Amino acid sequence: MRVAMFASEMDPYVKTGGLADVIGSLPKELLPYVDNVDVFIPYYRNIKRSNIPLEQTDINFSQKIGSKHYKGKVYRMEDSGISVYLIDNYHLFRKRSDVYVRHGKDYPDNLERFVFFCKGALRVVEQLSVNQNYNIFHCHDWQTALIPLYTKLSDFFQAEKRPLTVYTIHNLAYQGKFPRSKFPLLQIPRKYLEPKYLESWGKINLMKAGLLFADELTTVSPTYAQEIQTKELGVGLHEILASRQKNLTGILNGVDYSIWNPKYSSHLSANYSSDDLSGKRICKKFLQKYYHLPVKPDALLTGIVSRLAWQKGMDLVLSVLPDLLSTGKIQFVLLGTGDSKLEEDFLALERQYPKQVGIKIGFGEALAHQIEAGIDVFLMPSRYEPCGLNDKYSLKYGSVPVVYCTGGLADSVIDYQTHPNDGTGFVFCQFNPDSFKKAVLNALKIFQVKSEWVKLIQRGMQQDFSWSKSAEQYLQVYKRKSN
Ligand code: ADP
Ligand code: GLC
């Protein structure tokens, strides 16, 4: 079995969120079970600047989009047995400092950029298929959603053994919507502009191409697979998803414990494991100092690492923090970037409570690990969460997650209040400030009973969300004959 995987992010080369973590790990986890996995991503500026050794292939192409011709080059690198192909165009990717946005606004030519990527990647795949075909095309999120449709319309891929196309939804809210006037740039027959295909409320919706034309659909947790078939969380696509129910599978993301592990992480001031938590106390002290907070072992140090977006329920955090801080027993640290209003509000909170709140606006891998290790409690009141990785990282780092019962959070965290013998965190099920505040105060109460707290965090650390089970589930999907 030969797998071609297409995505717009891959850790450690380019990352804005959890998609990168998945593409950085899943191909390696699949490798023992398949003949090979090749990953296709755009060649971004930061990859060029990181000086990773790359080999330029002899594949070159020219892609027409509208009236413009874009030149494509292809680079290749090897990562733990995986070939990563980087699709290069200076103007569309390598020139830009950010992946999707500039100053908080989407690049106006994102459609052109990802049409170029999808078309270019498929041309590379054609050339690489000369000796042997790929059996599986696995596409992720709206940026690669055109690939199943292009595959269906391609003489080359229909001619011989057609690959099975799999489309994974990481977040249904980001659908890749563009003005109808851009439809000709997609280079597909006019009939696809109808509402039963790509048209949606006067726009073109690229995600619909993945949902309608991929043989198999997956999303990143079993609960989210159910939720997106409902009007409430289906973001306008629930009917299509429900109609494809037979081919829609929820597979929880795994955790790469070779990266996210307090026993080995090189980013920490001390390493630790569930048998010996002394290093965690050192990490807490480090974090309090880093954020200029009083070094108090008895303060409940709460924290967040997150994109600052509506999805993540940050408004709920901002609304309950003043009350929580007024107990005098709670501190709060944050690393995040995104919505500028949320960034300002968190910075204002820091100015108001300088001895209890520390805010860092930005993106930083090392600090993300240091927060996971140093805090006592991770706050994740997401309105919806397709999978969520920080709740699972927190469990491994002995930091108790407080989460809303949605999507992959509901599938991963067991509520301590209702299951005191197996609980691993605190789960609230009404999305309002009072329920969230109550959950954090319940955590504070248990934190003050040290023997109970240690049992709770040890149980969390012993949970196993490793990739092997999820990789097997993907294999089952790859082996399915579509109907
Ligand atoms: P999402 O993909 O919706 O942002 P996930 O929980 O699946 O949420 O994954 C988020 C990933 O991005 C995690 O690896 C998290 O540590 C990382 N991350 C988010 N924001 C930041 C940040 N500001 N700095 C460093 N890492 C971040
Ligand atoms: C998306 C989702 C997140 C998920 C990640 C990786 O960004 O918001 O819940 O964990 O993709 O699948």
Short mmCIF file of C-alpha atoms and ligand atoms in Angstrom, two decimals:
data_model
loop_
_atom_site.label_atom_id
_atom_site.label_comp_id
_atom_site.label_asym_id
_atom_site.label_seq_id
_atom_site.Cartn_x
_atom_site.Cartn_y
_atom_site.Cartn_z
CA MET A 1 0.00 0.00 0.00
CA ARG A 2 1.39 3.40 -1.02
CA VAL A 3 -0.03 6.47 0.69
CA ALA A 4 0.19 10.08 -0.51
CA MET A 5 -0.71 12.53 2.24
CA PHE A 6 -1.56 16.17 1.44
CA ALA A 7 -1.66 18.96 4.02
CA SER A 8 -0.83 22.60 4.60
CA GLU A 9 1.12 22.11 7.87
CA MET A 10 3.55 19.59 9.29
CA ASP A 11 5.40 19.71 12.59
CA PRO A 12 8.28 20.55 13.06
CA TYR A 13 8.49 22.39 9.72
CA VAL A 14 5.40 24.59 9.74
CA LYS A 15 2.76 24.84 12.45
CA THR A 16 -0.15 27.05 13.43
CA GLY A 17 -2.14 24.43 15.36
CA GLY A 18 -2.91 20.77 15.95
CA LEU A 19 -3.08 19.85 12.24
CA ALA A 20 0.72 20.17 12.16
CA ASP A 21 1.10 17.81 15.12
CA VAL A 22 -1.05 15.21 13.35
CA ILE A 23 0.83 15.42 10.03
CA GLY A 24 4.13 15.30 11.91
CA SER A 25 3.18 12.01 13.58
CA LEU A 26 0.54 10.03 11.67
CA PRO A 27 2.70 9.18 8.60
CA LYS A 28 5.43 7.74 10.82
CA GLU A 29 2.89 5.70 12.76
CA LEU A 30 1.46 4.29 9.52
CA LEU A 31 4.83 3.37 8.11
CA PRO A 32 5.19 -0.06 9.75
CA TYR A 33 1.90 -1.18 8.16
CA VAL A 34 2.26 0.18 4.60
CA ASP A 35 4.90 0.20 1.88
CA ASN A 36 5.46 3.90 2.01
CA VAL A 37 3.97 7.24 2.95
CA ASP A 38 4.88 10.40 1.03
CA VAL A 39 3.79 13.74 2.44
CA PHE A 40 3.13 16.80 0.25
CA ILE A 41 3.21 20.30 1.77
CA PRO A 42 3.86 23.79 0.39
CA TYR A 43 7.39 25.16 0.61
CA TYR A 44 7.02 28.07 3.04
CA ARG A 45 9.50 30.78 3.88
CA ASN A 46 10.27 29.51 7.38
CA ILE A 47 11.21 26.09 5.96
CA LYS A 48 13.63 27.78 3.58
CA ARG A 49 15.07 29.82 6.44
CA SER A 50 15.49 26.88 8.81
CA ASN A 51 18.22 25.48 6.54
CA ILE A 52 16.92 21.91 6.69
CA PRO A 53 18.86 19.88 4.11
CA LEU A 54 16.69 19.59 1.00
CA GLU A 55 17.26 17.99 -2.34
CA GLN A 56 15.87 19.70 -5.42
CA THR A 57 14.09 17.13 -7.59
CA ASP A 58 14.10 17.34 -11.37
CA ILE A 59 10.33 17.83 -11.37
CA ASN A 60 9.36 21.29 -12.63
CA PHE A 61 6.01 22.42 -13.88
CA SER A 62 4.07 25.46 -14.90
CA GLN A 63 0.52 25.88 -13.62
CA LYS A 64 -1.96 28.25 -15.17
CA ILE A 65 -4.46 29.80 -12.77
CA GLY A 66 -6.74 32.35 -14.40
CA SER A 67 -4.58 34.41 -16.72
CA LYS A 68 -1.39 33.83 -14.75
CA HIS A 69 1.23 31.15 -15.12
CA TYR A 70 2.96 30.03 -11.93
CA LYS A 71 6.23 28.14 -12.03
CA GLY A 72 6.50 25.15 -9.73
CA LYS A 73 9.60 23.47 -8.42
CA VAL A 74 9.71 20.50 -6.10
CA TYR A 75 12.06 19.81 -3.22
CA ARG A 76 12.34 16.67 -1.16
CA MET A 77 13.52 15.74 2.28
CA GLU A 78 13.64 12.55 4.25
CA ASP A 79 12.20 12.38 7.77
CA SER A 80 12.28 9.05 9.65
CA GLY A 81 11.58 7.01 6.52
CA ILE A 82 8.97 9.44 5.18
CA SER A 83 9.60 11.40 1.99
CA VAL A 84 8.34 14.95 2.33
CA TYR A 85 7.79 16.76 -0.98
CA LEU A 86 7.72 20.55 -0.84
CA ILE A 87 5.78 22.25 -3.62
CA ASP A 88 7.47 25.52 -4.36
CA ASN A 89 6.35 28.79 -5.83
CA TYR A 90 8.12 31.89 -4.60
CA HIS A 91 5.27 34.32 -5.08
CA LEU A 92 2.49 32.20 -3.56
CA PHE A 93 4.33 30.65 -0.61
CA ARG A 94 8.02 31.31 -0.08
CA LYS A 95 7.76 35.09 -0.23
CA ARG A 96 5.22 35.27 2.63
CA SER A 97 6.00 35.47 6.31
CA ASP A 98 2.78 33.80 7.49
CA VAL A 99 0.99 30.65 6.49
CA TYR A 100 -2.58 31.85 5.91
CA VAL A 101 -2.90 35.44 7.14
CA ARG A 102 -1.17 38.77 7.24
CA HIS A 103 -1.94 41.19 10.09
CA GLY A 104 -4.86 39.00 11.14
CA LYS A 105 -6.48 38.98 7.66
CA ASP A 106 -6.58 36.07 5.23
CA TYR A 107 -4.34 36.54 2.18
CA PRO A 108 -6.71 37.66 -0.60
CA ASP A 109 -5.31 35.00 -2.94
CA ASN A 110 -5.64 31.98 -0.62
CA LEU A 111 -7.79 30.26 -3.25
CA GLU A 112 -5.11 30.69 -5.92
CA ARG A 113 -2.44 29.52 -3.46
CA PHE A 114 -4.15 26.26 -2.58
CA VAL A 115 -5.42 25.55 -6.10
CA PHE A 116 -1.78 25.81 -7.13
CA PHE A 117 -0.77 23.49 -4.29
CA CYS A 118 -3.44 20.85 -5.06
CA LYS A 119 -2.83 20.90 -8.80
CA GLY A 120 0.94 20.97 -8.35
CA ALA A 121 0.99 18.15 -5.81
CA LEU A 122 -1.10 15.97 -8.12
CA ARG A 123 1.26 16.62 -11.00
CA VAL A 124 4.13 15.49 -8.80
CA VAL A 125 2.17 12.41 -7.79
CA GLU A 126 1.60 11.59 -11.47
CA GLN A 127 5.32 11.66 -12.08
CA LEU A 128 6.05 9.60 -8.98
CA SER A 129 3.46 7.03 -10.09
CA VAL A 130 5.45 6.07 -13.17
CA ASN A 131 6.81 2.91 -11.57
CA GLN A 132 4.08 2.23 -9.06
CA ASN A 133 0.68 3.77 -8.33
CA TYR A 134 -0.39 5.22 -5.03
CA ASN A 135 -3.38 3.40 -3.54
CA ILE A 136 -4.42 6.06 -1.06
CA PHE A 137 -4.71 9.85 -1.34
CA HIS A 138 -5.23 11.20 2.17
CA CYS A 139 -6.22 14.90 2.25
CA HIS A 140 -6.59 17.18 5.27
CA ASP A 141 -8.78 20.27 5.73
CA TRP A 142 -10.08 22.75 3.16
CA GLN A 143 -6.65 23.56 1.75
CA THR A 144 -6.48 20.11 0.11
CA ALA A 145 -10.22 19.45 -0.29
CA LEU A 146 -10.10 19.88 -4.08
CA ILE A 147 -7.84 16.85 -4.48
CA PRO A 148 -10.63 14.21 -4.32
CA LEU A 149 -12.56 16.11 -7.01
CA TYR A 150 -9.51 16.71 -9.20
CA THR A 151 -8.70 13.01 -8.85
CA LYS A 152 -12.17 12.07 -10.00
CA LEU A 153 -11.93 14.36 -13.01
CA SER A 154 -8.43 13.29 -13.98
CA ASP A 155 -7.95 10.89 -16.89
CA PHE A 156 -4.61 9.89 -15.46
CA PHE A 157 -5.93 8.78 -12.06
CA GLN A 158 -9.08 7.20 -13.46
CA ALA A 159 -7.26 5.29 -16.15
CA GLU A 160 -5.57 2.60 -14.14
CA LYS A 161 -6.12 1.56 -10.59
CA ARG A 162 -7.93 4.50 -9.06
CA PRO A 163 -6.61 5.54 -5.62
CA LEU A 164 -9.00 5.58 -2.69
CA THR A 165 -9.44 9.19 -1.58
CA VAL A 166 -9.77 9.94 2.14
CA TYR A 167 -10.63 13.39 3.45
CA THR A 168 -10.07 14.30 7.10
CA ILE A 169 -11.95 17.17 8.73
CA HIS A 170 -9.87 18.77 11.46
CA ASN A 171 -12.22 21.68 11.97
CA LEU A 172 -15.54 22.09 10.19
CA ALA A 173 -15.61 25.82 10.88
CA TYR A 174 -12.81 26.56 8.42
CA GLN A 175 -14.39 25.67 5.07
CA GLY A 176 -12.38 27.69 2.57
CA LYS A 177 -15.13 30.01 1.28
CA PHE A 178 -14.42 32.34 -1.62
CA PRO A 179 -16.37 34.65 -3.95
CA ARG A 180 -18.28 32.92 -6.76
CA SER A 181 -16.42 35.09 -9.24
CA LYS A 182 -13.30 33.03 -8.52
CA PHE A 183 -14.93 29.78 -9.70
CA PRO A 184 -13.15 29.75 -13.12
CA LEU A 185 -9.81 29.58 -11.26
CA LEU A 186 -10.71 26.07 -10.06
CA GLN A 187 -10.70 24.80 -13.68
CA ILE A 188 -13.57 22.40 -13.29
CA PRO A 189 -16.81 22.11 -15.33
CA ARG A 190 -19.41 24.81 -14.74
CA LYS A 191 -21.95 22.32 -13.33
CA TYR A 192 -19.91 22.16 -10.11
CA LEU A 193 -20.97 25.70 -9.31
CA GLU A 194 -24.45 24.44 -8.43
CA PRO A 195 -25.54 24.33 -4.75
CA LYS A 196 -25.58 20.54 -4.82
CA TYR A 197 -21.83 20.74 -5.47
CA LEU A 198 -19.49 23.58 -4.47
CA GLU A 199 -21.81 26.57 -4.28
CA SER A 200 -22.98 27.54 -0.82
CA TRP A 201 -24.93 30.68 0.10
CA GLY A 202 -23.55 32.65 -2.83
CA LYS A 203 -19.96 31.53 -2.33
CA ILE A 204 -17.77 28.68 -3.42
CA ASN A 205 -17.02 26.33 -0.58
CA LEU A 206 -13.90 24.22 -1.09
CA MET A 207 -14.55 21.91 1.83
CA LYS A 208 -17.66 20.67 0.04
CA ALA A 209 -15.40 19.20 -2.65
CA GLY A 210 -13.79 16.99 -0.02
CA LEU A 211 -17.07 16.06 1.68
CA LEU A 212 -18.85 15.18 -1.57
CA PHE A 213 -16.12 13.56 -3.62
CA ALA A 214 -13.77 11.75 -1.22
CA ASP A 215 -14.49 8.03 -1.00
CA GLU A 216 -14.06 8.05 2.77
CA LEU A 217 -14.41 10.83 5.31
CA THR A 218 -12.86 10.93 8.74
CA THR A 219 -12.79 13.44 11.54
CA VAL A 220 -10.62 13.63 14.61
CA SER A 221 -12.82 12.21 17.38
CA PRO A 222 -15.84 9.91 17.60
CA THR A 223 -17.96 12.50 19.42
CA TYR A 224 -17.20 15.22 16.85
CA ALA A 225 -18.17 12.77 14.08
CA GLN A 226 -21.64 12.67 15.65
CA GLU A 227 -21.81 16.38 16.50
CA ILE A 228 -21.11 17.57 12.94
CA GLN A 229 -24.17 15.72 11.72
CA THR A 230 -26.35 17.99 13.83
CA LYS A 231 -27.64 21.44 12.92
CA GLU A 232 -26.03 22.88 16.04
CA LEU A 233 -22.44 21.95 15.22
CA GLY A 234 -22.67 21.12 11.53
CA VAL A 235 -21.81 24.69 10.42
CA GLY A 236 -24.28 24.44 7.53
CA LEU A 237 -22.88 21.11 6.27
CA HIS A 238 -24.69 18.71 8.60
CA GLU A 239 -27.02 17.40 5.91
CA ILE A 240 -24.18 16.46 3.60
CA LEU A 241 -22.35 14.84 6.50
CA ALA A 242 -25.40 12.92 7.62
CA SER A 243 -25.92 11.70 4.05
CA ARG A 244 -22.36 10.33 4.10
CA GLN A 245 -22.71 8.76 7.54
CA LYS A 246 -21.75 5.28 6.26
CA ASN A 247 -18.39 6.59 5.09
CA LEU A 248 -17.70 8.94 8.02
CA THR A 249 -15.45 7.67 10.81
CA GLY A 250 -14.34 9.47 13.98
CA ILE A 251 -10.75 8.63 14.89
CA LEU A 252 -9.25 10.31 17.95
CA ASN A 253 -5.85 11.92 17.31
CA GLY A 254 -2.97 10.33 19.12
CA VAL A 255 -0.16 11.95 21.05
CA ASP A 256 3.46 11.68 19.98
CA TYR A 257 4.98 10.73 23.33
CA SER A 258 8.48 11.00 21.90
CA ILE A 259 7.84 14.77 21.80
CA TRP A 260 5.20 15.39 24.47
CA ASN A 261 6.70 13.62 27.45
CA PRO A 262 7.89 15.24 30.71
CA LYS A 263 10.32 12.40 31.19
CA TYR A 264 12.36 13.38 28.11
CA SER A 265 11.35 16.88 26.94
CA SER A 266 14.52 18.93 26.55
CA HIS A 267 12.57 22.15 27.07
CA LEU A 268 12.05 21.63 30.81
CA SER A 269 14.18 22.79 33.73
CA ALA A 270 13.63 19.34 35.27
CA ASN A 271 12.23 16.09 33.92
CA TYR A 272 9.78 13.92 35.84
CA SER A 273 7.38 11.02 35.61
CA SER A 274 4.36 9.75 37.54
CA ASP A 275 6.64 7.83 39.97
CA ASP A 276 8.62 10.92 40.91
CA LEU A 277 6.93 14.28 40.63
CA SER A 278 9.72 16.33 42.22
CA GLY A 279 10.75 17.71 38.81
CA LYS A 280 7.23 19.07 38.32
CA ARG A 281 7.64 21.27 41.40
CA ILE A 282 10.85 22.68 39.88
CA CYS A 283 9.00 23.35 36.61
CA LYS A 284 6.26 25.21 38.51
CA LYS A 285 8.82 27.41 40.23
CA PHE A 286 10.52 28.11 36.89
CA LEU A 287 7.20 29.13 35.33
CA GLN A 288 6.19 31.42 38.20
CA LYS A 289 9.56 33.17 37.93
CA TYR A 290 9.35 33.35 34.14
CA TYR A 291 6.01 35.14 34.40
CA HIS A 292 7.16 37.34 37.34
CA LEU A 293 4.62 35.82 39.69
CA PRO A 294 5.30 35.16 43.38
CA VAL A 295 6.84 31.70 43.78
CA LYS A 296 4.10 30.03 45.81
CA PRO A 297 3.89 26.22 45.72
CA ASP A 298 0.43 26.40 47.29
CA ALA A 299 -1.13 28.69 44.70
CA LEU A 300 -3.18 26.80 42.11
CA LEU A 301 -1.29 27.72 38.94
CA THR A 302 -3.75 27.57 36.05
CA GLY A 303 -2.73 28.06 32.43
CA ILE A 304 -3.51 28.00 28.74
CA VAL A 305 -1.60 27.47 25.49
CA SER A 306 -3.93 28.21 22.62
CA ARG A 307 -4.93 29.93 19.46
CA LEU A 308 -7.00 32.86 20.71
CA ALA A 309 -10.22 32.22 18.81
CA TRP A 310 -13.94 32.17 19.50
CA GLN A 311 -13.85 28.36 19.29
CA LYS A 312 -11.64 28.15 22.37
CA GLY A 313 -14.07 29.84 24.79
CA MET A 314 -11.58 32.51 25.82
CA ASP A 315 -14.43 34.92 26.57
CA LEU A 316 -15.52 32.49 29.27
CA VAL A 317 -12.02 32.49 30.74
CA LEU A 318 -11.93 36.30 30.77
CA SER A 319 -15.33 36.50 32.42
CA VAL A 320 -14.56 34.13 35.31
CA LEU A 321 -10.94 35.02 36.05
CA PRO A 322 -11.63 38.11 38.19
CA ASP A 323 -13.79 36.01 40.56
CA LEU A 324 -11.30 33.15 40.61
CA LEU A 325 -8.38 35.50 41.28
CA SER A 326 -10.29 37.16 44.09
CA THR A 327 -9.98 33.93 46.09
CA GLY A 328 -6.29 34.87 46.44
CA LYS A 329 -5.40 31.21 45.85
CA ILE A 330 -5.18 31.12 42.06
CA GLN A 331 -2.61 32.28 39.52
CA PHE A 332 -3.01 32.26 35.72
CA VAL A 333 -0.55 32.17 32.82
CA LEU A 334 -1.21 32.19 29.09
CA LEU A 335 0.68 31.71 25.85
CA GLY A 336 -1.45 32.48 22.83
CA THR A 337 -1.98 34.49 19.73
CA GLY A 338 -4.90 35.21 17.41
CA ASP A 339 -7.87 37.54 17.82
CA SER A 340 -6.46 40.98 18.62
CA LYS A 341 -9.35 41.92 20.94
CA LEU A 342 -8.73 38.80 23.04
CA GLU A 343 -5.00 39.54 23.07
CA GLU A 344 -5.72 43.07 24.38
CA ASP A 345 -8.19 41.81 26.99
CA PHE A 346 -5.70 39.31 28.39
CA LEU A 347 -2.96 41.95 28.52
CA ALA A 348 -5.36 44.27 30.34
CA LEU A 349 -6.05 41.53 32.88
CA GLU A 350 -2.32 41.15 33.45
CA ARG A 351 -2.01 44.89 34.11
CA GLN A 352 -4.88 44.67 36.56
CA TYR A 353 -3.53 41.61 38.44
CA PRO A 354 0.26 41.74 37.96
CA LYS A 355 0.89 39.44 40.93
CA GLN A 356 -1.49 36.74 39.76
CA VAL A 357 -1.57 36.88 35.97
CA GLY A 358 1.16 36.45 33.35
CA ILE A 359 0.45 36.80 29.62
CA LYS A 360 2.70 36.09 26.68
CA ILE A 361 1.31 36.90 23.24
CA GLY A 362 3.09 34.84 20.60
CA PHE A 363 3.91 31.33 19.48
CA GLY A 364 6.65 29.30 21.18
CA GLU A 365 7.27 25.57 21.23
CA ALA A 366 9.57 25.57 24.29
CA LEU A 367 7.29 27.75 26.39
CA ALA A 368 4.32 25.53 25.44
CA HIS A 369 6.13 22.57 27.03
CA GLN A 370 7.19 24.67 30.04
CA ILE A 371 3.59 25.74 30.66
CA GLU A 372 2.26 22.19 30.33
CA ALA A 373 4.84 21.08 32.91
CA GLY A 374 4.70 24.01 35.33
CA ILE A 375 0.96 24.52 35.75
CA ASP A 376 -1.38 22.57 38.03
CA VAL A 377 -4.49 22.99 35.91
CA PHE A 378 -5.02 23.49 32.14
CA LEU A 379 -8.12 25.48 31.22
CA MET A 380 -9.81 24.39 27.98
CA PRO A 381 -13.42 25.57 27.88
CA SER A 382 -13.73 25.19 24.11
CA ARG A 383 -17.21 25.84 22.66
CA TYR A 384 -16.51 22.96 20.31
CA GLU A 385 -13.32 20.95 19.89
CA PRO A 386 -12.88 18.47 17.03
CA CYS A 387 -10.18 16.67 18.97
CA GLY A 388 -7.97 18.94 21.07
CA LEU A 389 -4.41 18.01 21.84
CA ASN A 390 -3.52 20.20 24.81
CA ASP A 391 -5.93 18.33 27.09
CA LYS A 392 -4.04 15.11 26.28
CA TYR A 393 -0.62 16.78 26.59
CA SER A 394 -1.76 18.17 29.96
CA LEU A 395 -2.73 14.71 31.20
CA LYS A 396 0.74 13.41 30.33
CA TYR A 397 2.39 16.40 32.05
CA GLY A 398 0.39 15.85 35.26
CA SER A 399 -1.60 19.05 34.73
CA VAL A 400 -5.28 18.52 35.38
CA PRO A 401 -7.53 19.61 32.48
CA VAL A 402 -10.74 21.54 33.08
CA VAL A 403 -12.76 21.11 29.89
CA TYR A 404 -16.20 21.62 28.41
CA CYS A 405 -17.86 18.33 27.44
CA THR A 406 -17.56 18.56 23.69
CA GLY A 407 -15.88 16.68 20.82
CA GLY A 408 -12.53 15.12 21.55
CA LEU A 409 -12.43 16.64 25.04
CA ALA A 410 -15.47 14.57 26.00
CA ASP A 411 -13.74 11.51 24.52
CA SER A 412 -10.52 12.01 26.51
CA VAL A 413 -11.12 13.54 29.94
CA ILE A 414 -13.02 11.65 32.66
CA ASP A 415 -14.81 13.90 35.13
CA TYR A 416 -13.52 13.58 38.68
CA GLN A 417 -16.69 14.93 40.33
CA THR A 418 -18.87 12.20 38.85
CA HIS A 419 -16.19 9.46 38.73
CA PRO A 420 -13.94 10.04 41.78
CA ASN A 421 -12.19 6.69 41.34
CA ASP A 422 -11.29 7.04 37.65
CA GLY A 423 -11.53 10.80 37.10
CA THR A 424 -8.66 12.49 35.28
CA GLY A 425 -9.97 16.07 35.10
CA PHE A 426 -12.98 18.31 35.57
CA VAL A 427 -15.67 18.36 32.90
CA PHE A 428 -18.50 20.91 32.85
CA CYS A 429 -21.51 20.38 30.65
CA GLN A 430 -23.30 23.72 30.53
CA PHE A 431 -21.48 26.30 28.51
CA ASN A 432 -21.75 29.29 30.85
CA PRO A 433 -19.43 31.17 33.22
CA ASP A 434 -20.98 29.73 36.38
CA SER A 435 -20.52 26.09 35.39
CA PHE A 436 -16.96 26.75 34.27
CA LYS A 437 -16.13 28.65 37.45
CA LYS A 438 -17.61 25.88 39.56
CA ALA A 439 -15.41 23.31 37.77
CA VAL A 440 -12.25 25.34 38.47
CA LEU A 441 -13.26 25.83 42.11
CA ASN A 442 -13.85 22.07 42.41
CA ALA A 443 -10.31 21.57 41.13
CA LEU A 444 -9.04 24.07 43.73
CA LYS A 445 -10.81 22.13 46.47
CA ILE A 446 -9.14 18.84 45.50
CA PHE A 447 -5.79 20.59 44.96
CA GLN A 448 -5.85 21.47 48.65
CA VAL A 449 -6.11 17.76 49.61
CA LYS A 450 -2.61 16.77 48.50
CA SER A 451 -3.00 12.99 48.64
CA GLU A 452 -6.13 13.13 46.45
CA TRP A 453 -4.51 15.56 44.02
CA VAL A 454 -1.44 13.37 43.54
CA LYS A 455 -3.66 10.35 42.83
CA LEU A 456 -5.64 12.40 40.32
CA ILE A 457 -2.61 13.62 38.40
CA GLN A 458 -0.93 10.22 38.44
CA ARG A 459 -4.05 8.68 36.93
CA GLY A 460 -3.95 11.27 34.17
CA MET A 461 -0.27 10.65 33.50
CA GLN A 462 -0.93 6.95 33.10
CA GLN A 463 -3.57 7.40 30.39
CA ASP A 464 -2.44 6.18 27.01
CA PHE A 465 -3.34 8.22 23.93
CA SER A 466 -0.46 6.95 21.82
CA TRP A 467 -0.92 6.89 18.06
CA SER A 468 -0.84 3.13 17.53
CA LYS A 469 -4.58 2.60 18.07
CA SER A 470 -5.53 5.56 15.88
CA ALA A 471 -3.11 4.51 13.13
CA GLU A 472 -4.76 1.08 13.05
CA GLN A 473 -8.16 2.75 12.66
CA TYR A 474 -6.88 4.78 9.70
CA LEU A 475 -5.62 1.56 8.15
CA GLN A 476 -9.08 0.06 8.45
CA VAL A 477 -10.45 3.07 6.58
CA TYR A 478 -7.75 2.75 3.90
CA LYS A 479 -8.78 -0.86 3.40
CA ARG A 480 -12.47 -0.07 3.04
CA LYS A 481 -14.02 -0.53 -0.36
CA SER A 482 -16.10 2.52 -0.87
CA ASN A 483 -19.80 2.07 -1.62
P1 ADP B 1 -6.06 23.70 17.46
O1 ADP B 1 -5.48 22.85 16.41
O2 ADP B 1 -7.54 23.91 17.34
O3 ADP B 1 -5.35 25.00 17.63
P2 ADP B 1 -5.17 21.61 19.31
O4 ADP B 1 -5.37 21.47 20.77
O5 ADP B 1 -5.50 20.46 18.48
O6 ADP B 1 -5.93 22.93 18.87
O7 ADP B 1 -3.62 21.86 18.99
C1 ADP B 1 -2.97 23.05 19.25
C2 ADP B 1 -1.49 22.82 19.04
O8 ADP B 1 -0.87 24.07 18.79
C3 ADP B 1 -0.81 22.25 20.27
O9 ADP B 1 0.36 21.56 19.90
C4 ADP B 1 -0.45 23.53 21.04
O10 ADP B 1 0.57 23.34 21.97
C5 ADP B 1 -0.04 24.41 19.90
N1 ADP B 1 -0.19 25.85 20.15
C6 ADP B 1 -1.32 26.59 20.11
N2 ADP B 1 -1.04 27.88 20.38
C7 ADP B 1 0.29 27.94 20.60
C8 ADP B 1 1.19 29.00 20.94
N3 ADP B 1 0.77 30.25 21.08
N4 ADP B 1 2.50 28.69 21.09
C9 ADP B 1 2.93 27.41 20.93
N5 ADP B 1 2.14 26.38 20.63
C10 ADP B 1 0.83 26.64 20.46
C1 GLC B 2 -8.09 21.37 14.58
C2 GLC B 2 -9.01 21.29 15.78
C3 GLC B 2 -8.42 20.55 16.96
C4 GLC B 2 -7.69 19.29 16.52
C5 GLC B 2 -6.67 19.65 15.46
C6 GLC B 2 -5.89 18.44 14.96
O1 GLC B 2 -7.28 22.48 14.58
O2 GLC B 2 -9.46 22.57 16.19
O3 GLC B 2 -9.45 20.21 17.87
O4 GLC B 2 -7.06 18.69 17.62
O5 GLC B 2 -7.31 20.20 14.35
O6 GLC B 2 -6.74 17.45 14.44
#
